[in-house]
Coordinates of C-alpha atoms in Angstrom, one line a residue:
X332 CA 22.5 -30.3 -16.2
X333 CA 21.1 -27.6 -14.0
X334 CA 23.9 -27.7 -11.4
X335 CA 24.9 -24.1 -10.7
X336 CA 28.0 -24.6 -8.5
X337 CA 30.3 -21.7 -9.3
X338 CA 33.3 -24.0 -9.1
X339 CA 32.0 -26.3 -12.0
X340 CA 34.5 -26.8 -14.9
X341 CA 32.3 -25.0 -17.3
X342 CA 32.1 -22.0 -15.0
X343 CA 35.8 -22.0 -14.3
X344 CA 36.5 -21.5 -18.1
X345 CA 34.1 -18.6 -18.0
X346 CA 35.4 -17.3 -14.6
X347 CA 39.0 -17.2 -16.0
X348 CA 37.8 -15.0 -18.8
X349 CA 35.7 -13.0 -16.4
X350 CA 38.7 -12.3 -14.1
X351 CA 40.7 -11.2 -17.2
X352 CA 37.9 -8.8 -18.0
X353 CA 38.2 -7.4 -14.5
X354 CA 41.9 -6.5 -15.1
X355 CA 40.8 -3.9 -17.5
X356 CA 37.7 -2.9 -15.6
X357 CA 37.5 0.9 -15.4
X358 CA 36.0 2.8 -12.6
X359 CA 32.6 3.1 -14.3
X360 CA 32.4 -0.6 -15.4
X361 CA 32.8 -2.4 -18.6
X362 CA 30.4 -3.5 -21.4
X363 CA 29.4 -7.2 -21.3
X364 CA 27.9 -9.0 -24.2
X365 CA 25.6 -12.0 -24.0
X366 CA 23.6 -13.8 -26.7
X367 CA 20.4 -15.7 -25.8
X368 CA 19.2 -18.1 -28.5
X369 CA 15.6 -19.0 -27.5
X370 CA 15.1 -22.5 -28.8
X371 CA 13.1 -25.7 -28.1
X372 CA 15.0 -28.7 -26.6
X373 CA 13.9 -31.9 -24.9
X374 CA 14.2 -32.2 -21.1
X375 CA 13.2 -35.3 -19.0
X376 CA 12.0 -34.9 -15.5
X377 CA 9.8 -37.3 -13.4
X378 CA 10.2 -39.8 -16.3
X379 CA 8.4 -37.4 -18.6
X380 CA 10.2 -36.0 -21.6
X381 CA 8.9 -32.6 -22.8
X382 CA 10.0 -30.1 -25.4
X383 CA 10.6 -26.9 -23.5
X384 CA 11.4 -23.3 -24.5
X385 CA 14.9 -22.6 -23.2
X386 CA 17.9 -20.3 -23.7
X387 CA 21.0 -21.7 -25.3
X388 CA 19.8 -25.3 -24.7
X389 CA 20.1 -24.8 -20.9
X390 CA 17.6 -25.4 -18.2
X391 CA 17.6 -23.3 -16.0
X392 CA 19.1 -20.8 -18.4
X393 CA 22.6 -19.3 -18.4
X394 CA 23.6 -17.0 -15.6
X395 CA 24.4 -13.3 -16.1
X396 CA 27.5 -12.2 -14.2
X397 CA 28.4 -8.5 -14.0
X398 CA 29.7 -5.9 -11.6
X399 CA 27.8 -2.9 -10.3
X400 CA 28.3 -0.1 -12.9
X401 CA 28.6 -2.5 -15.9
X402 CA 26.6 -2.1 -19.1
X403 CA 24.9 -5.2 -20.4
X404 CA 24.0 -5.9 -24.0
X405 CA 22.0 -9.1 -24.3
X406 CA 20.9 -10.1 -27.8
X407 CA 17.8 -12.3 -27.6
X408 CA 17.0 -14.3 -30.8
X409 CA 13.7 -16.0 -31.0
X410 CA 13.8 -19.4 -32.8
X411 CA 10.5 -20.8 -31.4
X412 CA 6.9 -20.4 -32.5
X413 CA 6.0 -18.4 -29.3
X414 CA 6.3 -14.7 -29.0
X415 CA 9.0 -14.0 -26.4
X416 CA 10.1 -11.1 -24.1
X417 CA 12.7 -11.2 -21.3
X418 CA 12.5 -9.2 -18.0
X419 CA 15.6 -8.4 -16.0
X420 CA 13.8 -8.8 -12.7
X421 CA 14.9 -6.2 -10.1
X422 CA 17.2 -4.2 -12.4
X423 CA 16.1 -0.6 -12.0
X424 CA 16.5 0.3 -15.7
X425 CA 17.2 3.9 -15.0
X426 CA 16.0 5.8 -18.1
X427 CA 16.3 2.5 -20.0
X428 CA 12.7 1.3 -19.8
X429 CA 12.8 0.0 -23.3
X430 CA 14.9 -2.8 -21.9
X431 CA 12.6 -3.8 -19.0
X432 CA 10.8 -6.5 -21.0
X433 CA 7.1 -7.0 -20.0
X434 CA 5.1 -7.7 -23.1
X435 CA 2.8 -4.9 -24.3
X436 CA 4.0 -2.7 -21.4
X437 CA 7.5 -1.6 -22.4
X438 CA 7.8 -3.5 -25.6
X439 CA 6.0 -5.5 -28.2
X440 CA 7.1 -9.2 -28.0
X441 CA 10.0 -10.6 -30.1
X442 CA 8.3 -12.6 -32.8
X443 CA 9.5 -15.8 -34.4
X444 CA 12.7 -15.3 -36.3
X445 CA 13.2 -11.8 -34.8
X446 CA 15.8 -10.5 -32.4
X447 CA 16.2 -7.6 -29.9
X448 CA 19.2 -6.3 -28.0
X449 CA 18.4 -5.4 -24.4
X450 CA 20.7 -2.6 -23.4
X451 CA 21.0 -1.5 -19.8
X452 CA 23.4 -0.5 -17.1
X453 CA 23.5 -1.7 -13.5
X454 CA 23.4 1.3 -11.2
X455 CA 23.6 1.2 -7.4
X456 CA 22.8 -2.5 -7.1
X457 CA 24.8 -5.5 -5.9
X458 CA 23.7 -9.0 -5.0
X459 CA 21.4 -11.5 -6.7
X460 CA 18.5 -10.9 -9.2
X461 CA 17.2 -13.0 -12.0
X462 CA 15.9 -12.8 -15.6
X463 CA 12.8 -14.5 -16.8
X464 CA 10.3 -14.5 -19.7
X465 CA 7.6 -12.0 -19.2
X466 CA 4.9 -13.3 -21.5
X467 CA 2.2 -15.8 -20.7
X468 CA 3.6 -18.7 -18.7
X469 CA 7.0 -19.1 -20.6
X470 CA 8.6 -18.1 -17.3
X471 CA 8.2 -21.8 -16.3
X472 CA 11.3 -22.7 -18.2
X473 CA 12.8 -19.4 -19.3
X474 CA 14.7 -18.1 -16.3
X475 CA 18.2 -17.8 -14.9
X476 CA 20.2 -15.9 -12.2
X477 CA 21.8 -12.5 -12.4
X478 CA 24.9 -12.2 -10.2
X479 CA 25.9 -8.6 -9.5
X480 CA 29.3 -8.3 -7.9
X481 CA 30.4 -5.1 -6.1
X482 CA 32.5 -2.6 -8.0
X483 CA 36.1 -3.7 -8.4
X484 CA 38.0 -3.1 -5.1
X485 CA 34.8 -2.7 -3.0
X486 CA 34.4 -5.6 -0.5
X487 CA 31.2 -7.2 0.7
X488 CA 30.0 -5.8 4.1
X489 CA 30.6 -9.3 5.5
X490 CA 33.5 -11.7 5.4
X491 CA 34.4 -12.8 1.9
X492 CA 33.0 -16.3 1.3
X493 CA 35.0 -19.3 0.2
X494 CA 32.6 -20.0 -2.7
X495 CA 29.4 -18.6 -4.1
X496 CA 26.5 -20.9 -5.2
X497 CA 23.3 -19.9 -7.0
X498 CA 20.3 -21.9 -5.9
X499 CA 17.2 -21.3 -8.1
X500 CA 13.8 -22.7 -7.2
X501 CA 11.4 -23.5 -10.0
X502 CA 8.3 -25.5 -10.8
X503 CA 8.1 -28.4 -13.3
X504 CA 5.0 -29.3 -15.3
X505 CA 4.7 -32.6 -17.1
X506 CA 2.2 -30.8 -19.3
X507 CA 3.0 -27.7 -21.4
X508 CA 2.5 -24.7 -19.1
X509 CA 1.1 -22.7 -22.0
X510 CA -1.6 -25.3 -22.5
X511 CA -2.3 -25.3 -18.8
X512 CA -3.0 -21.6 -18.6
X513 CA -4.8 -21.5 -21.9
X514 CA -7.2 -24.1 -20.8
X515 CA -7.8 -22.3 -17.4
X516 CA -8.5 -19.0 -19.1
X517 CA -10.9 -20.7 -21.5
X518 CA -12.9 -22.5 -18.8
X519 CA -12.6 -19.8 -16.2
X520 CA -11.4 -22.2 -13.5
X521 CA -8.2 -22.6 -11.7
X522 CA -5.2 -24.0 -13.6
X523 CA -3.7 -27.4 -13.0
X524 CA -0.9 -27.2 -10.5
X525 CA 2.7 -28.2 -11.2
X526 CA 4.0 -31.7 -10.8
X527 CA 7.2 -30.8 -8.8
X528 CA 9.3 -28.1 -7.4
X529 CA 12.9 -27.9 -8.5
X530 CA 16.3 -26.7 -7.3
X531 CA 18.4 -25.6 -10.2
X532 CA 16.0 -27.5 -12.5
X533 CA 16.2 -30.8 -10.5
X534 CA 13.3 -32.2 -8.5
X535 CA 15.3 -34.4 -6.2
X536 CA 14.8 -37.8 -4.5
X537 CA 11.4 -37.2 -2.8
X538 CA 9.7 -37.4 -6.3
X539 CA 9.2 -40.6 -8.2
X540 CA 11.9 -41.4 -10.8
X541 CA 14.0 -38.5 -9.7
X542 CA 16.8 -39.8 -7.5
X543 CA 19.4 -39.2 -10.2
X544 CA 18.0 -35.7 -10.8
X545 CA 19.1 -34.3 -7.5
X546 CA 21.0 -31.1 -6.8
X547 CA 24.1 -31.8 -4.6
X548 CA 26.0 -29.1 -2.9
X549 CA 29.5 -30.4 -2.1
X550 CA 31.2 -28.4 0.7
X551 CA 34.4 -28.5 2.8
X552 CA 34.4 -28.4 6.6
X553 CA 35.1 -25.0 8.2
X554 CA 34.3 -22.9 5.2
X555 CA 31.7 -20.2 4.4
X556 CA 29.6 -20.3 1.3
X557 CA 27.4 -17.6 -0.1
X558 CA 24.1 -19.1 -1.3
X559 CA 22.4 -16.9 -3.9
X560 CA 18.7 -18.0 -3.6
X561 CA 16.1 -17.1 -6.2
X562 CA 12.4 -18.1 -6.2
X563 CA 11.6 -18.4 -9.9
X564 CA 8.5 -20.6 -9.2
X565 CA 5.3 -19.7 -11.0
X566 CA 2.8 -19.8 -8.3
X567 CA 4.1 -20.6 -4.9
X568 CA 5.9 -19.0 -2.0
X569 CA 8.4 -21.4 -0.5
X570 CA 9.9 -22.2 2.9
X571 CA 13.5 -23.4 2.7
X572 CA 15.9 -25.0 5.2
X573 CA 19.1 -27.0 5.4
X574 CA 19.1 -29.8 8.1
X575 CA 21.3 -29.1 11.1
X576 CA 22.7 -25.8 9.7
X577 CA 22.0 -22.2 10.5
X578 CA 21.9 -19.6 7.7
X579 CA 22.8 -15.9 8.0
X580 CA 20.7 -13.6 5.8
X581 CA 22.9 -10.7 4.4
X582 CA 21.1 -9.5 1.2
X583 CA 17.6 -9.5 -0.3
X584 CA 16.6 -8.3 -3.8
X585 CA 20.2 -7.1 -4.4
X586 CA 20.2 -4.8 -1.3
X587 CA 22.3 -5.5 1.8
X588 CA 20.5 -6.0 5.1
X589 CA 21.4 -6.2 8.7
X590 CA 22.6 -9.8 9.1
X591 CA 20.5 -12.2 11.2
X592 CA 20.6 -15.9 11.7
X593 CA 17.7 -18.3 10.9
X594 CA 17.3 -22.0 10.3
X595 CA 14.4 -21.5 7.9
X596 CA 13.3 -18.7 5.6
X597 CA 10.5 -17.7 3.4
X598 CA 11.0 -16.6 -0.2
X599 CA 8.1 -15.5 -2.5
X600 CA 8.1 -15.7 -6.3
X601 CA 10.1 -12.8 -7.6
X602 CA 12.3 -12.5 -4.4
X603 CA 16.0 -13.2 -4.0
X604 CA 17.9 -13.8 -0.8
X605 CA 21.6 -14.1 -0.2
X606 CA 22.6 -16.2 2.8
X607 CA 25.9 -17.2 4.4
X608 CA 26.3 -20.9 5.2
X609 CA 29.1 -21.8 7.6
X610 CA 29.9 -25.5 7.3
X611 CA 30.7 -27.6 10.3
X612 CA 34.3 -27.4 11.6
X613 CA 35.1 -31.1 11.0
X614 CA 33.7 -33.8 8.8
X615 CA 30.3 -34.7 10.2
X616 CA 29.9 -38.3 9.1
X617 CA 26.5 -37.4 7.7
X618 CA 24.7 -35.9 4.8
X619 CA 21.9 -33.3 5.0
X620 CA 18.7 -32.6 3.1
X621 CA 18.0 -29.1 1.9
X622 CA 14.3 -28.9 1.3
X623 CA 11.7 -26.4 0.1
X624 CA 7.9 -26.7 0.1
X625 CA 5.0 -24.1 -0.3
X626 CA 3.6 -21.6 2.1
X627 CA -0.1 -21.7 1.3
X628 CA -2.7 -19.1 2.3
X629 CA -5.4 -19.5 -0.4
X630 CA -8.2 -21.9 -0.6
X631 CA -7.5 -23.3 -4.1
X632 CA -5.5 -26.4 -5.0
X633 CA -1.7 -26.2 -4.9
X634 CA 1.4 -28.4 -5.5
X635 CA 1.7 -30.0 -2.0
X636 CA 5.1 -31.6 -2.5
X637 CA 8.7 -31.0 -1.4
X638 CA 11.8 -30.5 -3.4
X639 CA 15.1 -31.8 -1.9
X640 CA 18.7 -31.3 -2.6
X641 CA 21.6 -32.8 -0.7
X642 CA 24.4 -31.1 1.2
X643 CA 27.5 -33.3 1.1
X644 CA 30.8 -32.8 2.9
X645 CA 33.9 -33.8 1.1
X646 CA 35.4 -36.7 3.0
X647 CA 38.9 -36.5 4.4
X648 CA 41.8 -37.8 2.2
X649 CA 42.4 -41.5 2.4
X650 CA 39.0 -41.9 4.1
X651 CA 36.7 -44.9 3.9
X652 CA 33.6 -42.6 4.4
X653 CA 32.9 -42.4 0.7
X654 CA 32.2 -46.2 0.6
X655 CA 29.7 -46.4 3.5
X656 CA 26.1 -45.2 3.7
X657 CA 26.0 -42.1 5.8
X658 CA 23.0 -41.0 7.9
X659 CA 20.8 -38.4 6.2
X660 CA 19.3 -35.7 8.3
X661 CA 16.1 -33.9 7.3
X662 CA 15.0 -30.4 8.3
X663 CA 11.7 -29.6 9.9
X664 CA 9.8 -27.0 7.8
X665 CA 7.0 -24.8 9.1
X666 CA 3.4 -25.9 8.6
X667 CA 2.0 -25.1 5.1
X668 CA -0.1 -22.3 6.4
X669 CA 2.2 -20.9 9.1
X670 CA 1.5 -17.2 8.7
X671 CA 3.0 -16.5 12.1
X672 CA 6.4 -17.7 10.9
X673 CA 6.1 -15.7 7.7
X674 CA 5.3 -12.5 9.7
X675 CA 8.1 -13.0 12.1
X676 CA 10.6 -13.7 9.4
X677 CA 9.6 -10.6 7.5
X678 CA 9.9 -8.4 10.6
X679 CA 13.6 -9.4 11.0
X680 CA 14.5 -7.8 7.7
X681 CA 16.1 -4.4 8.1
X682 CA 18.1 -2.3 5.7
X683 CA 21.8 -2.0 6.5
X684 CA 21.3 1.8 6.8
X685 CA 25.0 2.5 7.1
X686 CA 27.0 5.5 5.8
X687 CA 28.1 3.6 2.8
X688 CA 24.7 1.9 2.2
X689 CA 22.0 4.4 3.5
X690 CA 18.3 3.8 3.6
X691 CA 17.0 6.8 1.8
X692 CA 13.4 6.4 2.9
X693 CA 11.1 9.3 1.7
X694 CA 10.3 11.2 4.9
X695 CA 7.5 13.3 3.3
X696 CA 4.9 12.0 1.0
X697 CA 3.5 13.8 -2.0
X698 CA 0.9 11.3 -3.1
X699 CA -0.9 8.7 -1.0
X700 CA -2.5 5.6 -2.7
X701 CA -4.6 2.8 -1.2
X702 CA -4.9 -0.3 -3.4
X703 CA -7.1 -3.3 -2.6
X704 CA -5.7 -6.5 -4.1
X705 CA -7.4 -9.9 -4.4
X706 CA -9.6 -12.2 -6.4
X707 CA -13.0 -11.8 -7.9
X708 CA -15.1 -13.0 -10.8
X709 CA -16.1 -12.0 -14.3
X710 CA -19.2 -13.1 -16.2
X711 CA -19.2 -16.3 -18.2
X712 CA -19.5 -15.8 -21.9
X713 CA -22.9 -16.5 -23.4
X714 CA -23.6 -20.2 -24.2
X715 CA -20.5 -21.3 -22.3
X716 CA -20.2 -23.3 -19.1
X717 CA -17.5 -21.8 -16.8
X718 CA -15.8 -23.5 -13.8
X719 CA -15.3 -20.5 -11.6
X720 CA -17.5 -19.7 -8.5
X721 CA -21.2 -20.1 -9.2
X722 CA -20.6 -20.6 -12.9
X723 CA -18.4 -17.5 -13.4
X724 CA -14.8 -17.0 -14.4
X725 CA -12.0 -16.4 -11.9
X726 CA -10.6 -12.9 -12.1
X727 CA -8.2 -10.8 -10.1
X728 CA -7.9 -7.0 -9.7
X729 CA -6.3 -4.0 -8.1
X730 CA -9.0 -1.5 -6.8
X731 CA -11.5 -3.7 -8.6
X732 CA -9.9 -3.0 -12.0
X733 CA -8.8 -6.2 -13.7
X734 CA -6.0 -5.0 -16.1
X735 CA -6.7 -5.5 -19.8
X736 CA -3.5 -6.0 -21.8
X737 CA -3.3 -3.6 -24.7
X738 CA -2.1 -4.6 -28.2
X739 CA 0.2 -1.6 -28.4
X740 CA 3.1 -1.3 -25.9
X741 CA 2.2 1.3 -23.3
X742 CA 5.7 2.8 -23.3
X743 CA 5.6 3.5 -27.0
X744 CA 2.1 5.0 -26.8
X745 CA 3.3 7.2 -23.9
X746 CA 6.6 8.3 -25.5
X747 CA 5.1 9.2 -28.9
X748 CA 2.0 10.8 -27.3
X749 CA -0.4 8.2 -28.9
X750 CA -2.2 7.0 -25.8
X751 CA -5.7 7.5 -27.3
X752 CA -7.3 4.1 -27.5
X753 CA -4.4 2.4 -25.8
X754 CA -4.7 3.4 -22.1
X755 CA -6.7 5.8 -19.8
X756 CA -4.8 7.8 -17.1
X757 CA -7.5 7.5 -14.5
X758 CA -6.5 4.5 -12.3
X759 CA -8.3 5.0 -9.0
X760 CA -6.0 6.1 -6.2
X761 CA -8.2 4.5 -3.6
X762 CA -10.8 1.7 -3.3
X763 CA -13.9 2.9 -5.1
X764 CA -16.3 1.0 -2.8
X765 CA -14.9 0.8 0.8
X766 CA -16.0 -2.2 2.8
X767 CA -14.5 -4.4 5.6
X768 CA -11.9 -5.8 3.3
X769 CA -10.9 -8.8 5.5
X770 CA -14.3 -9.4 7.0
X771 CA -17.4 -10.8 5.4
X772 CA -17.1 -10.5 1.6
X773 CA -19.6 -8.4 -0.4
X774 CA -22.4 -10.2 -2.4
X775 CA -21.1 -8.7 -5.7
X776 CA -17.8 -10.3 -6.6
X777 CA -17.6 -9.0 -10.1
X778 CA -14.6 -6.9 -11.2
X779 CA -14.4 -4.2 -13.8
X780 CA -11.9 -4.3 -16.7
X781 CA -9.8 -1.6 -18.3
X782 CA -6.3 -0.5 -19.3
X783 CA -5.9 2.2 -16.7
X784 CA -2.6 3.7 -15.4
X785 CA -1.5 6.2 -12.7
X786 CA 0.5 9.2 -14.0
X787 CA 3.1 10.7 -11.6
X788 CA 5.3 13.8 -12.1
X789 CA 9.0 13.2 -11.9
X790 CA 10.4 12.9 -8.3
X791 CA 7.0 12.4 -6.7
X792 CA 7.4 10.7 -3.3
X793 CA 4.8 7.9 -3.1
X794 CA 3.2 6.0 -0.2
X795 CA 1.2 3.0 -1.3
X796 CA -0.9 0.8 1.1
X797 CA -1.8 -2.5 -0.4
X798 CA -4.7 -4.2 1.3
X799 CA -5.6 -7.9 0.8
X800 CA -9.3 -8.7 0.5
X801 CA -11.3 -11.7 1.5
X802 CA -13.7 -11.5 -1.4
X803 CA -12.9 -15.1 -2.5
X804 CA -10.8 -15.9 0.6
X805 CA -7.9 -14.0 2.1
X806 CA -4.6 -14.8 0.4
X807 CA -1.0 -13.6 0.4
X808 CA 0.0 -11.8 -2.8
X809 CA 3.7 -11.1 -3.7
X810 CA 3.5 -7.8 -5.5
X811 CA 6.4 -6.8 -7.8
X812 CA 7.1 -3.2 -8.9
X813 CA 9.2 -2.7 -12.0
X814 CA 11.6 0.2 -12.3
X815 CA 12.0 0.9 -8.6
X816 CA 13.0 -0.4 -5.3
X817 CA 10.7 0.5 -2.4
X818 CA 10.9 0.5 1.4
X819 CA 8.5 -1.6 3.4
X820 CA 7.6 0.9 6.1
X821 CA 4.7 -1.0 7.8
X822 CA 2.4 -4.0 7.7
X823 CA -0.3 -5.6 9.7
X824 CA -3.4 -7.7 9.8
X825 CA -7.1 -6.8 9.3
X826 CA -8.1 -3.5 7.7
X827 CA -5.5 -0.7 7.4
X828 CA -6.4 2.2 9.8
X829 CA -5.1 5.5 8.3
X830 CA -5.5 7.2 11.6
X831 CA -3.6 4.8 13.8
X832 CA -1.3 2.5 11.7
X833 CA 1.1 5.2 10.2
X834 CA 2.3 6.0 13.7
X835 CA 3.9 2.6 13.8
X836 CA 5.8 3.0 10.5
X837 CA 9.5 2.4 10.4
X838 CA 11.1 5.3 8.6
X839 CA 14.6 4.6 9.9
X840 CA 15.8 1.3 8.5
X841 CA 13.0 -0.5 6.7
X842 CA 14.0 -3.2 4.3
X843 CA 14.3 -2.2 0.7
X844 CA 12.9 -4.6 -1.9
X845 CA 11.4 -4.9 -5.4
X846 CA 8.8 -7.6 -4.4
X847 CA 6.7 -7.8 -1.2
X848 CA 4.2 -10.3 0.0
X849 CA 0.9 -8.6 0.9
X850 CA -0.1 -10.5 4.1
X851 CA -3.0 -12.8 3.9
X852 CA -5.9 -11.0 5.5
X853 CA -3.7 -7.9 6.1
X854 CA -1.9 -4.9 4.5
X855 CA 1.5 -3.6 3.7
X856 CA 2.7 0.0 3.3
X857 CA 5.6 0.9 0.9
X858 CA 7.3 4.2 0.0
X859 CA 9.3 5.0 -3.1
X860 CA 10.6 8.0 -5.0
X861 CA 9.3 8.2 -8.6
X862 CA 12.7 9.2 -10.0
X863 CA 12.8 6.9 -13.0
X864 CA 10.9 8.2 -16.1
X865 CA 8.9 5.7 -18.1
X866 CA 6.1 3.2 -17.9
X867 CA 6.4 0.7 -15.0
X868 CA 4.4 -2.5 -14.5
X869 CA 3.2 -3.6 -11.1
X870 CA 1.7 -7.1 -10.7
X871 CA 1.3 -10.1 -8.5
X872 CA 4.2 -12.5 -9.1
X873 CA 1.8 -15.5 -8.7
X874 CA 1.5 -16.1 -12.4
X875 CA -2.1 -17.3 -12.3
X876 CA -3.1 -14.0 -10.6
X877 CA -1.3 -12.0 -13.2
X878 CA -3.1 -14.0 -15.9
X879 CA -6.4 -13.2 -14.2
X880 CA -5.7 -9.4 -14.2
X881 CA -4.0 -8.6 -10.9
X882 CA -1.7 -5.9 -12.5
X883 CA -1.5 -2.2 -13.3
X884 CA 1.0 0.3 -14.5
X885 CA 2.5 3.6 -13.4
X886 CA 3.7 6.3 -15.8
X887 CA 6.5 8.6 -14.5
X888 CA 6.9 11.7 -16.5
X889 CA 10.2 13.2 -17.6
X890 CA 12.0 15.6 -15.3
X891 CA 13.3 19.0 -16.5
X892 CA 17.0 18.1 -16.8
X893 CA 18.3 16.0 -19.7
X894 CA 19.5 13.4 -17.2
X895 CA 15.9 13.0 -16.0
X896 CA 14.4 12.1 -19.3
X897 CA 13.6 8.7 -20.8
X898 CA 16.1 7.8 -23.5
X899 CA 14.6 7.4 -27.0
X900 CA 13.7 3.9 -28.2
X901 CA 16.4 1.7 -29.9
X902 CA 16.1 1.1 -33.6
X903 CA 15.6 -2.6 -33.2
X904 CA 12.6 -2.3 -30.7
X905 CA 10.2 -5.1 -31.7
X906 CA 7.0 -4.0 -33.5
X907 CA 3.5 -5.3 -32.8

């Protein structure tokens, strides 16, 4: 259970059918049908058995495999008591915002006994993405990889690997994650942390009662493997390394990058990374740990543990190696708070910027935005004792606005012109009260609340600077933008200087992503072209921060041409 090796027998059956499909694959792709039955099933980890919400009885959930240009029809049927919605993380959803998935933003959730068909086409993307629940903390168990192969006949911009292996990081809670966040929101304090990290749903031998629940990657000497890595963890950025092996990064967030070698890399929740693993030329007479543990910048509690899988070489024929205990090598990961490593790793990422895969960075900017992101507080309700700072409740905000989720989906309100009482189009374009954001925090830590959005005309070129604040301690925030990729044109520490820092922006080959870590005690600048009409969520991918309100929404208006307009809603769109 949970082993995602593409050469597994179950996958070979599917892969045979998949290859048959490719024989009739037209230039513009084919239509692929999937059915997701969302059900409860029992899973045991760390000697704790828990009934989890899953898809098709799988944990992690089933993989989506498609080619660039394919249309996907995914029928999601809800058989559980919880409301459900699924987000296809990183899929641009060009004009198909109804299929994006975040609850009360692009759709009302799928209620018990109801179903919804997510209908979208993969355009201009190839690599690894993932799908996950986008309501409350159901993402803890509702997730799986999306594998996007190039169009038929189009090779990778690197040597074709011998095999491809999805590796999905997650978090395991012995308690019900829904109960964990419900209690935290009620008391105003921080939620209990997870009990383990997982690789393809398995915690590995460094946890009690988990030796048998270990992901094992079996390889042959002298081969290349493409590892498709996904961080689906709820609340932690992760360092990852394989002992005595070097990895070559070739793709992030389904965008090719200039290849570079590294022994360790950092991946935040919401990010994906494709790496090439070249195995040793001959049988090494050893096995190797592959481990991941958190990169921590905040002052709160966190899951200070390490997940491990094992890289095993297939022993030569007629060998006695399989019957002896081989030495096990362990990698050395950076310190938990190694911001220097995180910064250096991020600086190595560059777009391929080739003729075939150009980096179309907006060179002129129509609209500039400056967003502060960070934690704050909200008042404790009358006659209640709260566990946040000084008896308050923890909150989080963008430009001091903690997003209040509506009860009508924003996209429906926008499309039908019924925004009154649902949202207000006056989200501040800059910080309302400037201060030394990474210096001494202000005395007043209270945030405001509201359902505010930014409205952009079609084809607006946007530059957005996101500034971390130290109001309750500086902290890294992985921000995810729905509906768009963006270019990371600059970043730094301290307060952003609009007079000096833009001169250092990279407008030639910056990396293109859908999720970026705002540096702890620093800032990041991104640019994107608002060429996708609809309503698009932007939020911290640390689930606890999203629960506290670190989120907002952009509305991109229709263009003048029919091909620049949002498609009408499907007839089976869930109702609130």
